Amino acid sequence: MGLIVSVTLNRLGGPWTPFASSIALWAGLGIPVVVAFKRARPAGLLQMRSIDLLWGVGIGGGLRLLQGWLSGADSSTFPTLLRSDGSSVWDGIWSYGIPSVLFAPVIEEFFFRAVILVAVYQLLRRSVGALAAATTALLTSAGGFVLLHAAFSSLSLADGIQFFAVGAVCGLIVLLSGRIWGAVLTHLIYNMTYLALAIVGTILV
């Protein structure tokens, strides 16, 4: 329901709809997280170590380089925060920058990796074995991550590959470390680097 409301609001247009759409989506993803965490969660999932920050910066930056290579960034201009509807740069920062950097990585990673990935793995581990369960959980969470973004706009093949790569890598981090924060930081750095490039592109316009 949260996704349906979010997509509907996103297509209405208007200065207030991007933020309202994000709120609806966050609620739709956040409520299952709260319910799941009240029932149970793996020991150590919420722990954070300094290595998580190191991996987050390195892998998040690497994924952004992969995105640039897949999209042919070497032959295109910088992205910008300017919009065709005449909205200001601050509107772009408010509607895209703050949600995508501060909130989206946390909510999306907790939903897709701390809930979906963990739940599928736990459900299948005893019946099919740890490796098959981990592979299925990884594909499920990464595929769901791609479909979530495809609901808001059509994705090119390069976009789909990149979103899947982000989802798969973040899932792998959780499976290997048993902790969620490395995935959150990887996602955060990935989004933050785009915002940084967009700010540079806006200045150069």
PDB file of C-alpha atoms in Angstrom:
ATOM      1  CA  MET A   1       0.000   0.000   0.000  1.00  0.00           C
ATOM      2  CA  GLY A   2       2.852   2.337   0.810  1.00  0.00           C
ATOM      3  CA  LEU A   3       4.394   1.704  -2.608  1.00  0.00           C
ATOM      4  CA  ILE A   4       1.082   2.273  -4.418  1.00  0.00           C
ATOM      5  CA  VAL A   5       0.460   5.552  -2.605  1.00  0.00           C
ATOM      6  CA  SER A   6       4.060   6.636  -3.168  1.00  0.00           C
ATOM      7  CA  VAL A   7       4.004   5.946  -6.911  1.00  0.00           C
ATOM      8  CA  THR A   8       0.629   7.684  -7.265  1.00  0.00           C
ATOM      9  CA  LEU A   9       1.866  10.796  -5.477  1.00  0.00           C
ATOM     10  CA  ASN A  10       5.077  10.781  -7.498  1.00  0.00           C
ATOM     11  CA  ARG A  11       3.097  10.909 -10.749  1.00  0.00           C
ATOM     12  CA  LEU A  12       0.829  13.754  -9.668  1.00  0.00           C
ATOM     13  CA  GLY A  13       3.536  16.388  -9.966  1.00  0.00           C
ATOM     14  CA  GLY A  14       3.881  19.512  -7.884  1.00  0.00           C
ATOM     15  CA  PRO A  15       6.437  20.922  -5.445  1.00  0.00           C
ATOM     16  CA  TRP A  16       5.205  18.915  -2.466  1.00  0.00           C
ATOM     17  CA  THR A  17       4.755  15.518  -4.094  1.00  0.00           C
ATOM     18  CA  PRO A  18       8.385  14.248  -4.044  1.00  0.00           C
ATOM     19  CA  PHE A  19       8.650  14.543  -0.276  1.00  0.00           C
ATOM     20  CA  ALA A  20       5.113  13.212   0.296  1.00  0.00           C
ATOM     21  CA  SER A  21       5.881  10.280  -2.000  1.00  0.00           C
ATOM     22  CA  SER A  22       9.015   9.520  -0.004  1.00  0.00           C
ATOM     23  CA  ILE A  23       7.103   9.620   3.287  1.00  0.00           C
ATOM     24  CA  ALA A  24       4.535   7.132   1.966  1.00  0.00           C
ATOM     25  CA  LEU A  25       7.268   4.799   0.730  1.00  0.00           C
ATOM     26  CA  TRP A  26       9.239   5.008   3.982  1.00  0.00           C
ATOM     27  CA  ALA A  27       6.112   4.159   5.941  1.00  0.00           C
ATOM     28  CA  GLY A  28       5.421   1.187   3.676  1.00  0.00           C
ATOM     29  CA  LEU A  29       8.953  -0.126   4.168  1.00  0.00           C
ATOM     30  CA  GLY A  30       9.399   0.934   7.779  1.00  0.00           C
ATOM     31  CA  ILE A  31       6.315  -0.655   9.319  1.00  0.00           C
ATOM     32  CA  PRO A  32       7.329  -4.231   8.339  1.00  0.00           C
ATOM     33  CA  VAL A  33      10.797  -3.547   9.760  1.00  0.00           C
ATOM     34  CA  VAL A  34       9.350  -2.495  13.124  1.00  0.00           C
ATOM     35  CA  VAL A  35       7.028  -5.513  13.209  1.00  0.00           C
ATOM     36  CA  ALA A  36       9.835  -7.922  12.279  1.00  0.00           C
ATOM     37  CA  PHE A  37      12.226  -6.488  14.851  1.00  0.00           C
ATOM     38  CA  LYS A  38       9.612  -6.812  17.572  1.00  0.00           C
ATOM     39  CA  ARG A  39       9.328 -10.526  16.814  1.00  0.00           C
ATOM     40  CA  ALA A  40      13.025 -11.392  16.501  1.00  0.00           C
ATOM     41  CA  ARG A  41      16.337 -10.463  14.917  1.00  0.00           C
ATOM     42  CA  PRO A  42      19.683 -12.246  14.525  1.00  0.00           C
ATOM     43  CA  ALA A  43      22.188 -11.616  17.294  1.00  0.00           C
ATOM     44  CA  GLY A  44      24.754  -9.013  16.282  1.00  0.00           C
ATOM     45  CA  LEU A  45      22.767  -7.663  13.325  1.00  0.00           C
ATOM     46  CA  LEU A  46      22.707  -4.131  14.738  1.00  0.00           C
ATOM     47  CA  GLN A  47      26.291  -4.107  15.965  1.00  0.00           C
ATOM     48  CA  MET A  48      28.712  -1.767  14.232  1.00  0.00           C
ATOM     49  CA  ARG A  49      32.470  -2.036  13.892  1.00  0.00           C
ATOM     50  CA  SER A  50      35.032   0.338  12.446  1.00  0.00           C
ATOM     51  CA  ILE A  51      35.614  -2.056   9.533  1.00  0.00           C
ATOM     52  CA  ASP A  52      32.001  -1.450   8.472  1.00  0.00           C
ATOM     53  CA  LEU A  53      32.828   2.204   7.802  1.00  0.00           C
ATOM     54  CA  LEU A  54      35.916   1.263   5.805  1.00  0.00           C
ATOM     55  CA  TRP A  55      34.040  -1.267   3.692  1.00  0.00           C
ATOM     56  CA  GLY A  56      31.127   1.137   3.242  1.00  0.00           C
ATOM     57  CA  VAL A  57      33.334   3.913   1.857  1.00  0.00           C
ATOM     58  CA  GLY A  58      35.377   1.613  -0.364  1.00  0.00           C
ATOM     59  CA  ILE A  59      32.566  -0.511  -1.767  1.00  0.00           C
ATOM     60  CA  GLY A  60      30.122   2.387  -2.084  1.00  0.00           C
ATOM     61  CA  GLY A  61      32.680   4.358  -4.069  1.00  0.00           C
ATOM     62  CA  GLY A  62      33.476   1.316  -6.188  1.00  0.00           C
ATOM     63  CA  LEU A  63      29.805   0.799  -7.023  1.00  0.00           C
ATOM     64  CA  ARG A  64      29.522   4.447  -8.101  1.00  0.00           C
ATOM     65  CA  LEU A  65      32.532   3.964 -10.412  1.00  0.00           C
ATOM     66  CA  LEU A  66      30.803   0.884 -11.833  1.00  0.00           C
ATOM     67  CA  GLN A  67      27.656   2.923 -12.416  1.00  0.00           C
ATOM     68  CA  GLY A  68      29.685   5.584 -14.229  1.00  0.00           C
ATOM     69  CA  TRP A  69      31.295   2.974 -16.456  1.00  0.00           C
ATOM     70  CA  LEU A  70      27.979   1.261 -17.264  1.00  0.00           C
ATOM     71  CA  SER A  71      26.257   4.559 -18.082  1.00  0.00           C
ATOM     72  CA  GLY A  72      29.096   5.982 -20.175  1.00  0.00           C
ATOM     73  CA  ALA A  73      29.773   8.828 -17.758  1.00  0.00           C
ATOM     74  CA  ASP A  74      33.144   9.513 -19.380  1.00  0.00           C
ATOM     75  CA  SER A  75      31.366  10.865 -22.473  1.00  0.00           C
ATOM     76  CA  SER A  76      28.447  12.672 -20.779  1.00  0.00           C
ATOM     77  CA  THR A  77      28.034  15.803 -18.697  1.00  0.00           C
ATOM     78  CA  PHE A  78      27.771  15.963 -14.938  1.00  0.00           C
ATOM     79  CA  PRO A  79      24.288  15.445 -13.481  1.00  0.00           C
ATOM     80  CA  THR A  80      22.712  18.582 -12.031  1.00  0.00           C
ATOM     81  CA  LEU A  81      20.082  19.533  -9.469  1.00  0.00           C
ATOM     82  CA  LEU A  82      18.414  21.910 -11.920  1.00  0.00           C
ATOM     83  CA  ARG A  83      14.904  20.953 -13.039  1.00  0.00           C
ATOM     84  CA  SER A  84      12.952  21.868 -16.165  1.00  0.00           C
ATOM     85  CA  ASP A  85      10.037  23.128 -14.060  1.00  0.00           C
ATOM     86  CA  GLY A  86      12.127  26.073 -12.851  1.00  0.00           C
ATOM     87  CA  SER A  87      12.580  24.845  -9.297  1.00  0.00           C
ATOM     88  CA  SER A  88      15.656  26.041  -7.434  1.00  0.00           C
ATOM     89  CA  VAL A  89      18.779  24.097  -6.570  1.00  0.00           C
ATOM     90  CA  TRP A  90      17.633  24.047  -2.948  1.00  0.00           C
ATOM     91  CA  ASP A  91      14.409  22.370  -4.066  1.00  0.00           C
ATOM     92  CA  GLY A  92      16.533  19.650  -5.671  1.00  0.00           C
ATOM     93  CA  ILE A  93      18.601  19.202  -2.528  1.00  0.00           C
ATOM     94  CA  TRP A  94      15.463  19.054  -0.385  1.00  0.00           C
ATOM     95  CA  SER A  95      13.498  16.702  -2.641  1.00  0.00           C
ATOM     96  CA  TYR A  96      16.366  14.416  -3.685  1.00  0.00           C
ATOM     97  CA  GLY A  97      19.500  15.043  -1.663  1.00  0.00           C
ATOM     98  CA  ILE A  98      18.242  14.798   1.901  1.00  0.00           C
ATOM     99  CA  PRO A  99      15.938  11.799   1.375  1.00  0.00           C
ATOM    100  CA  SER A 100      18.412   9.834  -0.743  1.00  0.00           C
ATOM    101  CA  VAL A 101      21.400  10.377   1.533  1.00  0.00           C
ATOM    102  CA  LEU A 102      19.978  10.512   5.046  1.00  0.00           C
ATOM    103  CA  PHE A 103      16.877   8.323   5.004  1.00  0.00           C
ATOM    104  CA  ALA A 104      16.659   6.039   1.964  1.00  0.00           C
ATOM    105  CA  PRO A 105      19.827   4.005   2.648  1.00  0.00           C
ATOM    106  CA  VAL A 106      18.749   3.231   6.217  1.00  0.00           C
ATOM    107  CA  ILE A 107      15.110   2.371   5.483  1.00  0.00           C
ATOM    108  CA  GLU A 108      15.761   0.448   2.264  1.00  0.00           C
ATOM    109  CA  GLU A 109      18.652  -1.571   3.696  1.00  0.00           C
ATOM    110  CA  PHE A 110      16.728  -2.452   6.843  1.00  0.00           C
ATOM    111  CA  PHE A 111      13.756  -3.595   4.749  1.00  0.00           C
ATOM    112  CA  PHE A 112      15.557  -5.476   1.970  1.00  0.00           C
ATOM    113  CA  ARG A 113      18.574  -6.773   3.874  1.00  0.00           C
ATOM    114  CA  ALA A 114      17.674  -6.866   7.591  1.00  0.00           C
ATOM    115  CA  VAL A 115      14.138  -8.220   6.964  1.00  0.00           C
ATOM    116  CA  ILE A 116      13.725  -9.771   3.486  1.00  0.00           C
ATOM    117  CA  LEU A 117      17.242 -11.206   3.174  1.00  0.00           C
ATOM    118  CA  VAL A 118      17.358 -12.506   6.742  1.00  0.00           C
ATOM    119  CA  ALA A 119      13.812 -13.896   6.646  1.00  0.00           C
ATOM    120  CA  VAL A 120      14.308 -15.819   3.391  1.00  0.00           C
ATOM    121  CA  TYR A 121      17.653 -17.167   4.598  1.00  0.00           C
ATOM    122  CA  GLN A 122      16.228 -18.327   7.923  1.00  0.00           C
ATOM    123  CA  LEU A 123      13.195 -19.935   6.267  1.00  0.00           C
ATOM    124  CA  LEU A 124      15.277 -21.956   3.796  1.00  0.00           C
ATOM    125  CA  ARG A 125      18.501 -22.664   5.676  1.00  0.00           C
ATOM    126  CA  ARG A 126      17.446 -25.940   7.311  1.00  0.00           C
ATOM    127  CA  SER A 127      15.606 -27.361   4.311  1.00  0.00           C
ATOM    128  CA  VAL A 128      18.024 -26.566   1.455  1.00  0.00           C
ATOM    129  CA  GLY A 129      21.293 -25.766   3.214  1.00  0.00           C
ATOM    130  CA  ALA A 130      23.127 -22.548   4.020  1.00  0.00           C
ATOM    131  CA  LEU A 131      24.599 -21.890   0.553  1.00  0.00           C
ATOM    132  CA  ALA A 132      21.347 -22.346  -1.382  1.00  0.00           C
ATOM    133  CA  ALA A 133      19.431 -20.358   1.234  1.00  0.00           C
ATOM    134  CA  ALA A 134      21.964 -17.521   1.084  1.00  0.00           C
ATOM    135  CA  THR A 135      21.878 -17.457  -2.730  1.00  0.00           C
ATOM    136  CA  THR A 136      18.071 -17.396  -2.826  1.00  0.00           C
ATOM    137  CA  ALA A 137      17.907 -14.706  -0.149  1.00  0.00           C
ATOM    138  CA  LEU A 138      20.482 -12.607  -1.997  1.00  0.00           C
ATOM    139  CA  LEU A 139      18.636 -12.849  -5.325  1.00  0.00           C
ATOM    140  CA  THR A 140      15.281 -12.129  -3.677  1.00  0.00           C
ATOM    141  CA  SER A 141      16.417  -9.014  -1.835  1.00  0.00           C
ATOM    142  CA  ALA A 142      18.429  -7.668  -4.791  1.00  0.00           C
ATOM    143  CA  GLY A 143      15.578  -8.354  -7.220  1.00  0.00           C
ATOM    144  CA  GLY A 144      13.094  -6.624  -4.943  1.00  0.00           C
ATOM    145  CA  PHE A 145      15.435  -3.647  -4.718  1.00  0.00           C
ATOM    146  CA  VAL A 146      15.464  -3.358  -8.528  1.00  0.00           C
ATOM    147  CA  LEU A 147      11.674  -3.679  -8.769  1.00  0.00           C
ATOM    148  CA  LEU A 148      11.197  -0.954  -6.171  1.00  0.00           C
ATOM    149  CA  HIS A 149      13.155   1.527  -8.280  1.00  0.00           C
ATOM    150  CA  ALA A 150      11.509   0.329 -11.500  1.00  0.00           C
ATOM    151  CA  ALA A 151       8.119   1.233 -10.021  1.00  0.00           C
ATOM    152  CA  PHE A 152       8.977   4.939 -10.165  1.00  0.00           C
ATOM    153  CA  SER A 153      10.578   5.180 -13.604  1.00  0.00           C
ATOM    154  CA  SER A 154      11.540   2.950 -16.492  1.00  0.00           C
ATOM    155  CA  LEU A 155      15.041   1.546 -16.092  1.00  0.00           C
ATOM    156  CA  SER A 156      17.587   1.013 -18.817  1.00  0.00           C
ATOM    157  CA  LEU A 157      19.534  -2.245 -18.875  1.00  0.00           C
ATOM    158  CA  ALA A 158      22.515  -0.431 -17.354  1.00  0.00           C
ATOM    159  CA  ASP A 159      20.320   0.986 -14.587  1.00  0.00           C
ATOM    160  CA  GLY A 160      18.850  -2.423 -13.828  1.00  0.00           C
ATOM    161  CA  ILE A 161      22.289  -4.031 -13.675  1.00  0.00           C
ATOM    162  CA  GLN A 162      23.573  -1.299 -11.408  1.00  0.00           C
ATOM    163  CA  PHE A 163      20.647  -1.441  -8.978  1.00  0.00           C
ATOM    164  CA  PHE A 164      20.965  -5.215  -8.869  1.00  0.00           C
ATOM    165  CA  ALA A 165      24.692  -4.887  -8.198  1.00  0.00           C
ATOM    166  CA  VAL A 166      24.054  -2.501  -5.306  1.00  0.00           C
ATOM    167  CA  GLY A 167      21.410  -4.808  -3.839  1.00  0.00           C
ATOM    168  CA  ALA A 168      23.516  -7.932  -4.302  1.00  0.00           C
ATOM    169  CA  VAL A 169      26.678  -6.413  -2.840  1.00  0.00           C
ATOM    170  CA  CYS A 170      24.819  -5.016   0.167  1.00  0.00           C
ATOM    171  CA  GLY A 171      23.185  -8.401   0.688  1.00  0.00           C
ATOM    172  CA  LEU A 172      26.557 -10.124   0.476  1.00  0.00           C
ATOM    173  CA  ILE A 173      27.959  -7.754   3.103  1.00  0.00           C
ATOM    174  CA  VAL A 174      25.167  -8.720   5.516  1.00  0.00           C
ATOM    175  CA  LEU A 175      25.534 -12.435   4.817  1.00  0.00           C
ATOM    176  CA  LEU A 176      29.299 -12.398   5.323  1.00  0.00           C
ATOM    177  CA  SER A 177      29.483 -10.046   8.305  1.00  0.00           C
ATOM    178  CA  GLY A 178      26.182 -10.729  10.059  1.00  0.00           C
ATOM    179  CA  ARG A 179      25.802  -6.957  10.498  1.00  0.00           C
ATOM    180  CA  ILE A 180      23.598  -4.428   8.695  1.00  0.00           C
ATOM    181  CA  TRP A 181      25.599  -1.211   9.011  1.00  0.00           C
ATOM    182  CA  GLY A 182      28.188  -2.063   6.361  1.00  0.00           C
ATOM    183  CA  ALA A 183      25.351  -2.360   3.840  1.00  0.00           C
ATOM    184  CA  VAL A 184      23.745   0.881   5.044  1.00  0.00           C
ATOM    185  CA  LEU A 185      27.033   2.775   4.733  1.00  0.00           C
ATOM    186  CA  THR A 186      27.729   1.297   1.291  1.00  0.00           C
ATOM    187  CA  HIS A 187      24.299   2.452   0.104  1.00  0.00           C
ATOM    188  CA  LEU A 188      24.757   5.851   1.757  1.00  0.00           C
ATOM    189  CA  ILE A 189      28.156   6.463   0.110  1.00  0.00           C
ATOM    190  CA  TYR A 190      26.769   5.322  -3.247  1.00  0.00           C
ATOM    191  CA  ASN A 191      23.941   7.870  -3.036  1.00  0.00           C
ATOM    192  CA  MET A 192      26.133  10.592  -1.514  1.00  0.00           C
ATOM    193  CA  THR A 193      28.649  10.436  -4.356  1.00  0.00           C
ATOM    194  CA  TYR A 194      25.854  11.031  -6.872  1.00  0.00           C
ATOM    195  CA  LEU A 195      24.670  14.043  -4.887  1.00  0.00           C
ATOM    196  CA  ALA A 196      28.237  15.379  -4.768  1.00  0.00           C
ATOM    197  CA  LEU A 197      28.559  14.985  -8.554  1.00  0.00           C
ATOM    198  CA  ALA A 198      25.186  16.713  -9.041  1.00  0.00           C
ATOM    199  CA  ILE A 199      26.273  19.654  -6.883  1.00  0.00           C
ATOM    200  CA  VAL A 200      29.492  19.980  -8.911  1.00  0.00           C
ATOM    201  CA  GLY A 201      27.487  19.752 -12.144  1.00  0.00           C
ATOM    202  CA  THR A 202      25.099  22.453 -10.923  1.00  0.00           C
ATOM    203  CA  ILE A 203      28.008  24.770 -10.089  1.00  0.00           C
ATOM    204  CA  LEU A 204      29.560  24.228 -13.518  1.00  0.00           C
ATOM    205  CA  VAL A 205      26.345  25.007 -15.410  1.00  0.00           C
TER     206      VAL A 205
END
